[in-house]
PDB file of C-alpha atoms and ligand atoms in Angstrom:
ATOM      1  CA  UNK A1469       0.000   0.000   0.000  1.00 46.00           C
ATOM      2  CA  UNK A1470       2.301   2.418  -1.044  1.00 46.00           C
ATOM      3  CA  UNK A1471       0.951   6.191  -0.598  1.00 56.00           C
ATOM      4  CA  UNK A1472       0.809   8.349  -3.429  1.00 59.00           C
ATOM      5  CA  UNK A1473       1.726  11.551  -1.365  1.00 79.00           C
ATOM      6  CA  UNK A1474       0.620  14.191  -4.277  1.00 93.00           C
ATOM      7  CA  UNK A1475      -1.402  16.317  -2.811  1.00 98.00           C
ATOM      8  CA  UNK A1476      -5.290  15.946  -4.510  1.00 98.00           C
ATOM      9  CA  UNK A1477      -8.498  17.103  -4.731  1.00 98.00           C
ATOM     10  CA  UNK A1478     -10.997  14.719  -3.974  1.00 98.00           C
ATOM     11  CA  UNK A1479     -14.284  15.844  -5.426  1.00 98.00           C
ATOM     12  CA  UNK A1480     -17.387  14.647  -3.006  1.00 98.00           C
ATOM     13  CA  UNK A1481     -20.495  14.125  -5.677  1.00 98.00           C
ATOM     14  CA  UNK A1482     -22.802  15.039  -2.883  1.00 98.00           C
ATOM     15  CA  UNK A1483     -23.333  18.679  -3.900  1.00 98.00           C
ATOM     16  CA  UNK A1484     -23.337  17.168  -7.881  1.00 98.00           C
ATOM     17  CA  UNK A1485     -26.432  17.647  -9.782  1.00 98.00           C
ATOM     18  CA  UNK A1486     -27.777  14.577  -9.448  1.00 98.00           C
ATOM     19  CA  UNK A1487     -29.963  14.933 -12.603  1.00 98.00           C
ATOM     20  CA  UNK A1488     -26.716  15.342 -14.101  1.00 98.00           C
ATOM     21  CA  UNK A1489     -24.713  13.443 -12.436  1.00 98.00           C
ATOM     22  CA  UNK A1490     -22.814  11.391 -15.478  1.00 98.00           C
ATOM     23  CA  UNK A1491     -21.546  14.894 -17.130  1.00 98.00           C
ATOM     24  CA  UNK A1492     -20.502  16.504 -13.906  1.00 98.00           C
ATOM     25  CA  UNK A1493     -18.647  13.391 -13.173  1.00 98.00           C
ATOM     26  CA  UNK A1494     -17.444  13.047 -16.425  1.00 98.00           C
ATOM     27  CA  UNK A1495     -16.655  16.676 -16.006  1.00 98.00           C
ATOM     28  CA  UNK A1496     -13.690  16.809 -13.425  1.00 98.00           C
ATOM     29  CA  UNK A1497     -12.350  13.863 -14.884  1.00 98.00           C
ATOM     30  CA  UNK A1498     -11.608  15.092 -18.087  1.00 98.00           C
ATOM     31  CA  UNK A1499     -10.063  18.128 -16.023  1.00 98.00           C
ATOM     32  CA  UNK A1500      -7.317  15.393 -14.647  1.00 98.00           C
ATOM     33  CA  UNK A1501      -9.700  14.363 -11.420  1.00 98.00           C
ATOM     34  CA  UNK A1502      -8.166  10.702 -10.192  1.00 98.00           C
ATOM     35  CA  UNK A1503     -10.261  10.148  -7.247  1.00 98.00           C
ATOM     36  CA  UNK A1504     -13.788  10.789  -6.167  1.00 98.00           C
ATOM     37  CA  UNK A1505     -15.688  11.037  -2.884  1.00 99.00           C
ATOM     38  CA  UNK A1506     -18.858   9.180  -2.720  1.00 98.00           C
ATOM     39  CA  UNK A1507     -20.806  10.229   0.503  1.00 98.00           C
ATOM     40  CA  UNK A1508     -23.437   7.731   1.869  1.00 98.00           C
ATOM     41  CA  UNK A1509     -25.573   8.875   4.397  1.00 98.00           C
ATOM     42  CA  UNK A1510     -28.527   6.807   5.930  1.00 98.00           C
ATOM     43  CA  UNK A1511     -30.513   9.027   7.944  1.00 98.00           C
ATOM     44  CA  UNK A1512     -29.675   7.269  11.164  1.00 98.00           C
ATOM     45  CA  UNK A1513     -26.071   8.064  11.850  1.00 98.00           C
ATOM     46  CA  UNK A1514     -26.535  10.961  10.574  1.00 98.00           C
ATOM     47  CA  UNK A1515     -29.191  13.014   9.900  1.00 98.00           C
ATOM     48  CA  UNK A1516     -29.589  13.036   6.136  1.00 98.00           C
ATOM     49  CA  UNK A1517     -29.600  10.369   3.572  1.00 98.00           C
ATOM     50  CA  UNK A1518     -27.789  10.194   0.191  1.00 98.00           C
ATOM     51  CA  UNK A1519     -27.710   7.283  -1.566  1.00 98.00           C
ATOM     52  CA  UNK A1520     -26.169   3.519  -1.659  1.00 98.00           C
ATOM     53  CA  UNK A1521     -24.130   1.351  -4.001  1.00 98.00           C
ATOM     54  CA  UNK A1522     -26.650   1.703  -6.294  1.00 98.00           C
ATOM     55  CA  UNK A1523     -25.191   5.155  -7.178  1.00 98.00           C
ATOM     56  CA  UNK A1524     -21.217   4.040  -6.894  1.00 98.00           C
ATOM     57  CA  UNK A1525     -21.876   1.038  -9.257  1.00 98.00           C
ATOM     58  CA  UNK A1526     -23.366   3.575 -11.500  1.00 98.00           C
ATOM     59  CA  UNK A1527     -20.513   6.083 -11.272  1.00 98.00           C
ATOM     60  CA  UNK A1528     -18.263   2.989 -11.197  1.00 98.00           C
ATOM     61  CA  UNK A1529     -19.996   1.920 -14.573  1.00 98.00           C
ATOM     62  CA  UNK A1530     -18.057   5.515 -16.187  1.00 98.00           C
ATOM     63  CA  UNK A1531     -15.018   5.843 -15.200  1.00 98.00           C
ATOM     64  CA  UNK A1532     -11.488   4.065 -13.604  1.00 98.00           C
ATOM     65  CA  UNK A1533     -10.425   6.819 -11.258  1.00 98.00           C
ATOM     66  CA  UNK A1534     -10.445   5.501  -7.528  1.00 98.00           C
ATOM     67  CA  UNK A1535     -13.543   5.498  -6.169  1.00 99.00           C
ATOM     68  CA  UNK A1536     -13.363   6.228  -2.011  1.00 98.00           C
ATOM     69  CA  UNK A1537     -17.164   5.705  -0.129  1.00 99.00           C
ATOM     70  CA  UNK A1538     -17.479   7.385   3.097  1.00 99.00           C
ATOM     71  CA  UNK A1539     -20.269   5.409   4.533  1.00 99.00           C
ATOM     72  CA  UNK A1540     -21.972   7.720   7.392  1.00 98.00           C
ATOM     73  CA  UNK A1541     -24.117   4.313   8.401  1.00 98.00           C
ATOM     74  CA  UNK A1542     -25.214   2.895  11.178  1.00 98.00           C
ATOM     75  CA  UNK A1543     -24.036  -0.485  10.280  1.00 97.00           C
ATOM     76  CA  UNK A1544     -21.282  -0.514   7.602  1.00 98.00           C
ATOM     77  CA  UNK A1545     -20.441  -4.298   8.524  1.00 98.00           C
ATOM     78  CA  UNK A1546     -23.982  -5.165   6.877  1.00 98.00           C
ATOM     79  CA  UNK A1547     -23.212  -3.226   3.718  1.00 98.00           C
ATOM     80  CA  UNK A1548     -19.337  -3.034   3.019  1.00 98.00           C
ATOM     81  CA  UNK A1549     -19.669  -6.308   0.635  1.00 98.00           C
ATOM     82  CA  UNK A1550     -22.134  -4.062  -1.708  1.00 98.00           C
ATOM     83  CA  UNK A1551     -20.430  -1.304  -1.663  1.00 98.00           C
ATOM     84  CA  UNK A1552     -17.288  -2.663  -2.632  1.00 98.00           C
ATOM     85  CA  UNK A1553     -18.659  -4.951  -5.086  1.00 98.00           C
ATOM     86  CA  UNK A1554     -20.540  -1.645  -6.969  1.00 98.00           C
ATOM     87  CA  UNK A1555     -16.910  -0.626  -6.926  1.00 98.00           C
ATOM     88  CA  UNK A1556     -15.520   1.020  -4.267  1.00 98.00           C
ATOM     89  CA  UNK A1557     -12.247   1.241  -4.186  1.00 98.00           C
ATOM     90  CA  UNK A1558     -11.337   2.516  -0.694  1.00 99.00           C
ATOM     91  CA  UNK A1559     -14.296   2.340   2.064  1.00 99.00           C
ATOM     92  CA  UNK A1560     -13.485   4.601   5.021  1.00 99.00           C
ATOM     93  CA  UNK A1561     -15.885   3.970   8.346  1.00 99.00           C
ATOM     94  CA  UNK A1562     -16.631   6.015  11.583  1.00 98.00           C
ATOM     95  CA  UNK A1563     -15.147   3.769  14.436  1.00 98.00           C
ATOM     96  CA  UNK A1564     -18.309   4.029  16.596  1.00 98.00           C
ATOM     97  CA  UNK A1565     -20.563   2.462  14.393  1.00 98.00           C
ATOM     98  CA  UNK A1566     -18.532  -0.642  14.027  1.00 98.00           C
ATOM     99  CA  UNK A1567     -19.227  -3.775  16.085  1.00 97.00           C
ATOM    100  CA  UNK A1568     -15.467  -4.104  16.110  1.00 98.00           C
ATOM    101  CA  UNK A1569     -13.445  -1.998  14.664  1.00 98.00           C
ATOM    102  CA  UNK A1570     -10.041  -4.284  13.516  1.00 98.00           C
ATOM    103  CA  UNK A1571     -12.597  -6.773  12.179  1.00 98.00           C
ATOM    104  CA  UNK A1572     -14.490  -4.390   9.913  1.00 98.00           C
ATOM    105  CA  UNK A1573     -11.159  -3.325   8.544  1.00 98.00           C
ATOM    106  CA  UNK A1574      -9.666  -7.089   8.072  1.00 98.00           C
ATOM    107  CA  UNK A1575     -13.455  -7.275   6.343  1.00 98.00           C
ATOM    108  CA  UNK A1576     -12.792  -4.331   3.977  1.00 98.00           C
ATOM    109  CA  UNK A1577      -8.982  -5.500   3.106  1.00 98.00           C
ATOM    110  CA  UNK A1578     -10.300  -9.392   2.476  1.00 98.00           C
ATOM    111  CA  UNK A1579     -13.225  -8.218   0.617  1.00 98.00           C
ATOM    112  CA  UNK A1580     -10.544  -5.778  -1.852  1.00 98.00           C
ATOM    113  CA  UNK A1581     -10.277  -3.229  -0.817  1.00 98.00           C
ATOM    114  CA  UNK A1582      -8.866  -0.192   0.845  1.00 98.00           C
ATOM    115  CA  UNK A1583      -9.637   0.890   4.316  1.00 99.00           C
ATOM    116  CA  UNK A1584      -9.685   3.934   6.288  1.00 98.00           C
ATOM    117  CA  UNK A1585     -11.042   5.524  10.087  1.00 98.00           C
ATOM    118  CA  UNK A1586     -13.123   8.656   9.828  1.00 98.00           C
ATOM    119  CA  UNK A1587     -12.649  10.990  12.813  1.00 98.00           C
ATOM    120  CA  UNK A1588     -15.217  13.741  13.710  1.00 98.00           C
ATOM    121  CA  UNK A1589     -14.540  16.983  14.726  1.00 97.00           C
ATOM    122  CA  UNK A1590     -15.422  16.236  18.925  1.00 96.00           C
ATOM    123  CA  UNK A1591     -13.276  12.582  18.205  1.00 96.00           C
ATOM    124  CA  UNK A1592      -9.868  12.540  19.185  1.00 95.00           C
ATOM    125  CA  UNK A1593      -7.336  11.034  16.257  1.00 96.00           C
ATOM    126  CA  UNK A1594      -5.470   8.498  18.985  1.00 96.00           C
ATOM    127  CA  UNK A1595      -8.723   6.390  17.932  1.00 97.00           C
ATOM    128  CA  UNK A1596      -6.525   5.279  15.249  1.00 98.00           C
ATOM    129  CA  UNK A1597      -3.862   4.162  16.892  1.00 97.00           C
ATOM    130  CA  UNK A1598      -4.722   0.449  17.831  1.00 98.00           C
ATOM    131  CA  UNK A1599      -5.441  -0.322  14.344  1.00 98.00           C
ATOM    132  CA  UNK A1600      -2.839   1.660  12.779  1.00 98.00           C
ATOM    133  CA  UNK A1601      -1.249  -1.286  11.203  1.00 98.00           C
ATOM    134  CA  UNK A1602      -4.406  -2.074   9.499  1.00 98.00           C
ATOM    135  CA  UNK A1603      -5.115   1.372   8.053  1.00 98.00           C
ATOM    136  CA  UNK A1604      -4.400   2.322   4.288  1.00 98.00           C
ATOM    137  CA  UNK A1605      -6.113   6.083   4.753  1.00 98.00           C
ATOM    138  CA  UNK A1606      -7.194   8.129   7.551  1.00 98.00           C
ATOM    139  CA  UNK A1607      -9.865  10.563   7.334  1.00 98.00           C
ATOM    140  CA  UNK A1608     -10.327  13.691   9.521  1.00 98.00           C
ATOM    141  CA  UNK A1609     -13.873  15.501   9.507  1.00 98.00           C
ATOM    142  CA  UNK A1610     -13.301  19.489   9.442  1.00 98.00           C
ATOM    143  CA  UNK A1611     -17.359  19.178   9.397  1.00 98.00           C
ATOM    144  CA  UNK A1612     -19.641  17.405  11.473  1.00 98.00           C
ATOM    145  CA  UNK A1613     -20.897  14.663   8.709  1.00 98.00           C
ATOM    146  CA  UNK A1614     -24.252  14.885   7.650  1.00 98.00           C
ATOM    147  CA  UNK A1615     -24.591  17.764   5.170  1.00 98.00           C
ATOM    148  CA  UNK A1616     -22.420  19.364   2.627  1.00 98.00           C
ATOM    149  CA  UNK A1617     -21.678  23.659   2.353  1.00 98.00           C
ATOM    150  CA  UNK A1618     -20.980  23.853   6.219  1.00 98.00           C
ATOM    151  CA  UNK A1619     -18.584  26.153   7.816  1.00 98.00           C
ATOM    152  CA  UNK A1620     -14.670  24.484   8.063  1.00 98.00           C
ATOM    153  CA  UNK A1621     -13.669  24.288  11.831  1.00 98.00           C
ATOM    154  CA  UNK A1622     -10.524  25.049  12.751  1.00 95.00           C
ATOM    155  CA  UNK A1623     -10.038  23.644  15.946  1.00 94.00           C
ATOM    156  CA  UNK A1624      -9.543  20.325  14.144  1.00 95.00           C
ATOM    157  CA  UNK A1625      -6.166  21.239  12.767  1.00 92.00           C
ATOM    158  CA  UNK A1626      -5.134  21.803  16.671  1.00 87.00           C
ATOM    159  CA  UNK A1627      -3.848  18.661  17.665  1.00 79.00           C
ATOM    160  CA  UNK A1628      -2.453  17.444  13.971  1.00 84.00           C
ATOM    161  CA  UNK A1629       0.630  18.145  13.660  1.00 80.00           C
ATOM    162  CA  UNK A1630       2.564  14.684  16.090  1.00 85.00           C
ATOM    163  CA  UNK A1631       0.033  12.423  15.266  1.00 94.00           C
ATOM    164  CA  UNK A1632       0.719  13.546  11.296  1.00 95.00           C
ATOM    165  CA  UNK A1633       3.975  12.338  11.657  1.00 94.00           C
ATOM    166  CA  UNK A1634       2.595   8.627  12.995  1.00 96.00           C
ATOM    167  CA  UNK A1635       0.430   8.203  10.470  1.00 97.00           C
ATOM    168  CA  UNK A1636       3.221   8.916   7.713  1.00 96.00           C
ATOM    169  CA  UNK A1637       5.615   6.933   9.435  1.00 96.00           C
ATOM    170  CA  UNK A1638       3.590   3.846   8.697  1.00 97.00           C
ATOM    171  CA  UNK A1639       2.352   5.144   5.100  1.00 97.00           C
ATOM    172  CA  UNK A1640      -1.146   5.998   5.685  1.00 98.00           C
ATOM    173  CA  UNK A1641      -2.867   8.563   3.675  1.00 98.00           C
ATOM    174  CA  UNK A1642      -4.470  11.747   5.255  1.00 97.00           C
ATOM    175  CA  UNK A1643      -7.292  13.137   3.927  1.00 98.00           C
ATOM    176  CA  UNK A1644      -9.439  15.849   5.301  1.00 98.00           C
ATOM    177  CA  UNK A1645     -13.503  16.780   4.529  1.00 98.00           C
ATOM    178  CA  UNK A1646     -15.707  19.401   4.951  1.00 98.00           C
ATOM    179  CA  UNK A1647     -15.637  22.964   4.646  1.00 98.00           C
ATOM    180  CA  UNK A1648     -12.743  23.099   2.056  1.00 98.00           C
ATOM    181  CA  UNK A1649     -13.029  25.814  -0.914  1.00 98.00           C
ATOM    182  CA  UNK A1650     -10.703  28.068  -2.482  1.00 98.00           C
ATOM    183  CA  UNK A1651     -10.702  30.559   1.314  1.00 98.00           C
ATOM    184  CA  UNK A1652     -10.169  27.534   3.550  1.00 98.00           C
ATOM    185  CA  UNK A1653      -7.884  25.118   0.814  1.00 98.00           C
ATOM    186  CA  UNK A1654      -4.491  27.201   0.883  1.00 97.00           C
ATOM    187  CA  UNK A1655      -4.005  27.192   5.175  1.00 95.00           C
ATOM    188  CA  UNK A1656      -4.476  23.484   4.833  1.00 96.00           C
ATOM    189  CA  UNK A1657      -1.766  22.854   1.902  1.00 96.00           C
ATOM    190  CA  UNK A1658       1.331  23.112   4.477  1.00 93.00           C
ATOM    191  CA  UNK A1659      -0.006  21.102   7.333  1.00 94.00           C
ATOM    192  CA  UNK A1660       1.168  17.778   5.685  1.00 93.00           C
ATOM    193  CA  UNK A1661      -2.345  16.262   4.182  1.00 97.00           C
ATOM    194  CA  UNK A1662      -2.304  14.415   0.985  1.00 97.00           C
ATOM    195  CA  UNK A1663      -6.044  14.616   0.182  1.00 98.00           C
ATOM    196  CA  UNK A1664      -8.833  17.286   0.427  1.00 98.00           C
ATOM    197  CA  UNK A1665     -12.197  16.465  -0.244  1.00 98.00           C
ATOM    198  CA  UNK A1666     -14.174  19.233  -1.951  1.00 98.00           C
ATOM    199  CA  UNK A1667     -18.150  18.959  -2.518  1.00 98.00           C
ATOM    200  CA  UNK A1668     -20.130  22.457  -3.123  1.00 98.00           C
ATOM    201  CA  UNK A1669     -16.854  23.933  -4.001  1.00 98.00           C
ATOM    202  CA  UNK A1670     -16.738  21.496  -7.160  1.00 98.00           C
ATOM    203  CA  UNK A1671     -20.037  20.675  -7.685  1.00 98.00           C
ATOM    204  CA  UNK A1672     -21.701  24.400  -7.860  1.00 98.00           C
ATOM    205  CA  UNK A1673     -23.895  26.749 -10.195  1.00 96.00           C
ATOM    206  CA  UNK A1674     -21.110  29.435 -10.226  1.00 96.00           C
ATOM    207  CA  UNK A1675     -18.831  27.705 -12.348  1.00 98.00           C
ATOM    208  CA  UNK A1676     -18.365  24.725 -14.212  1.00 98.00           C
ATOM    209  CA  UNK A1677     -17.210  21.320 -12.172  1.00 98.00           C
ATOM    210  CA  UNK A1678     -14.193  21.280 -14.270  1.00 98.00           C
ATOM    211  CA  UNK A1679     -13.135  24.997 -14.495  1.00 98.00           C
ATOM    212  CA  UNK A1680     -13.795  24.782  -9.830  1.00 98.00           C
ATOM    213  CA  UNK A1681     -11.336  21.407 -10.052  1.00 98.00           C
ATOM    214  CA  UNK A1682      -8.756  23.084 -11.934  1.00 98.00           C
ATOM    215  CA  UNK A1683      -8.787  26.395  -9.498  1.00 98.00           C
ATOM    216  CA  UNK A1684      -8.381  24.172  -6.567  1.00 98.00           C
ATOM    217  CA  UNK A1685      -5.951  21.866  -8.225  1.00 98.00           C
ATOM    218  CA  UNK A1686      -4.241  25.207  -8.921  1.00 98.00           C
ATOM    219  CA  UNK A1687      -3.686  25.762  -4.808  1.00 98.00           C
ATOM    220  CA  UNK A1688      -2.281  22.601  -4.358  1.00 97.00           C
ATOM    221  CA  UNK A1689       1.742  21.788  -3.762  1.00 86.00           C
ATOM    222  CA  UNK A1690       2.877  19.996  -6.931  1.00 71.00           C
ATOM    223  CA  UNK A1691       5.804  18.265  -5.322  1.00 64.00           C
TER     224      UNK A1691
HETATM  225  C1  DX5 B  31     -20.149  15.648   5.128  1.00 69.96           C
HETATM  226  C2  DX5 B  31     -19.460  14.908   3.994  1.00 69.96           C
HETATM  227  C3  DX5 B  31     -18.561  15.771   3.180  1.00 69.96           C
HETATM  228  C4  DX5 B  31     -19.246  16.864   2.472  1.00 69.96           C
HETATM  229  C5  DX5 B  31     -18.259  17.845   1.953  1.00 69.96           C
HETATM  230  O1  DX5 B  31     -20.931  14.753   5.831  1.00 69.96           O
HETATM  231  O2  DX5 B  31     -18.682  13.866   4.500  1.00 69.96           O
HETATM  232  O3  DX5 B  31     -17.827  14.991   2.264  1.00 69.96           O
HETATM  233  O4  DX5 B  31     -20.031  16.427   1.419  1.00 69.96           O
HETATM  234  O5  DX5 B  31     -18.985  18.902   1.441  1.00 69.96           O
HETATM  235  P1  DX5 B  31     -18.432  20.387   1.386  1.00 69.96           P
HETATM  236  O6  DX5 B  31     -17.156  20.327   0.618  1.00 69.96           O
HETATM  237  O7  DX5 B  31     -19.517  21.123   0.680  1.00 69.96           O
HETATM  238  O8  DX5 B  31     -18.221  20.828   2.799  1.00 69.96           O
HETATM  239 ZN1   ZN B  32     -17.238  12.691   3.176  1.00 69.96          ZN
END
């Protein structure tokens, strides 16, 4: 599991048009997008509900880039197999809604794929640490999950910067959700994270999906 350590723009299709959803997909991928953000919400966990594998398989069904579903569920354990099978690519799960934690990841890396711990914003990153030899990807909530187009909060950057170092050490990938846009994006671009997941600052009526891609690309360190 070798970790691509380019910083990237991970474009969460939640905000996407959904009646659109194939040519605004098709849209930041032809701008040079390699990985999307697939949000799956079920109403319980959180309050809101998205959609299911139903809508990966379908994304799945045009185009190669890696596909990474951040399943906001009540019980991943019951649904990892579909989501992986429509084509997922890297699930990432919220510790507390697993039965037990190191067997939903063994579950994800038997079943194919990549795994990864989400941590909320009131959740303190040392939740990693037991399984930090299972992780491939760690995921740190600048949002409380639930809705897309809320307000970044700081405070999460506040206790990064040793437990940063940990997580390289041992090759994991850091991403970071919620909040990001082209005001928020540069702070975050010299704190160490590889991946930034961008939904209504992508997906939006100002400009196209491509032309907001390529702006935030455009913030990014290219070493
Ligand atoms: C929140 C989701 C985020 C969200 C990001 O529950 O996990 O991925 O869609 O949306 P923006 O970029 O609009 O904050
Ligand atoms: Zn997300």
């Amino acid at each position: 599991m070798a970790t691509d350590r380019k910083q990237q723009i991970s474009p969460s299709i939640l905000s996407a048009d959904f009646a659109e959803l194939g040519d605004q997909v098709r849209s930041v991928i032809d701008a040079g997008c390699q990985v999307l953000h697939l949000d799956v919400m079920d109403g319980q966990y959180v309050p809101n509900i998205s959609f299911g594998p139903m809508v990966v398989k379908a994304v799945r069904s045009i185009t190669d880039v890696h596909l990474e579903s951040h399943l906001m569920i009540a019980e991943p354990d019951k649904y990892i197999e579909n989501f992986i099978r429509a084509g997922s690519d890297t699930v990432l799960v919220h510790p507390s809604t697993c039965r037990s934690v190191g067997d939903t990841l063994a579950r994800i890396h038997d079943l194919g794929s990549l795994a990864g711990l989400v941590i909320n914003p009131d959740e303190a990153l040392e939740l990693t640490l037991p399984y930090i030899d299972q992780l491939d990807q760690v995921l740190i909530m600048s949002v409380f999950p639930g809705f897309g187009g809320q307000t970044f909060i700081s405070s999460v950057l506040d206790p990064l910067s040793e437990i940063l170092d940990t997580f390289k050490k041992n090759d994991i990938l850091i991403e970071i959700d919620g909040g990001i846009n082209r005001k928020t994006l540069p702070a975050l671009t010299e704190l160490g994270l590889d991946r930034f997941v961008a939904g209504s600052a992508v997906f939006n009526k100002q400009s196209s999906p491509a032309e907001n891609y390529t702006e935030l690309t455009s913030l990014l360190h290219s070493d």
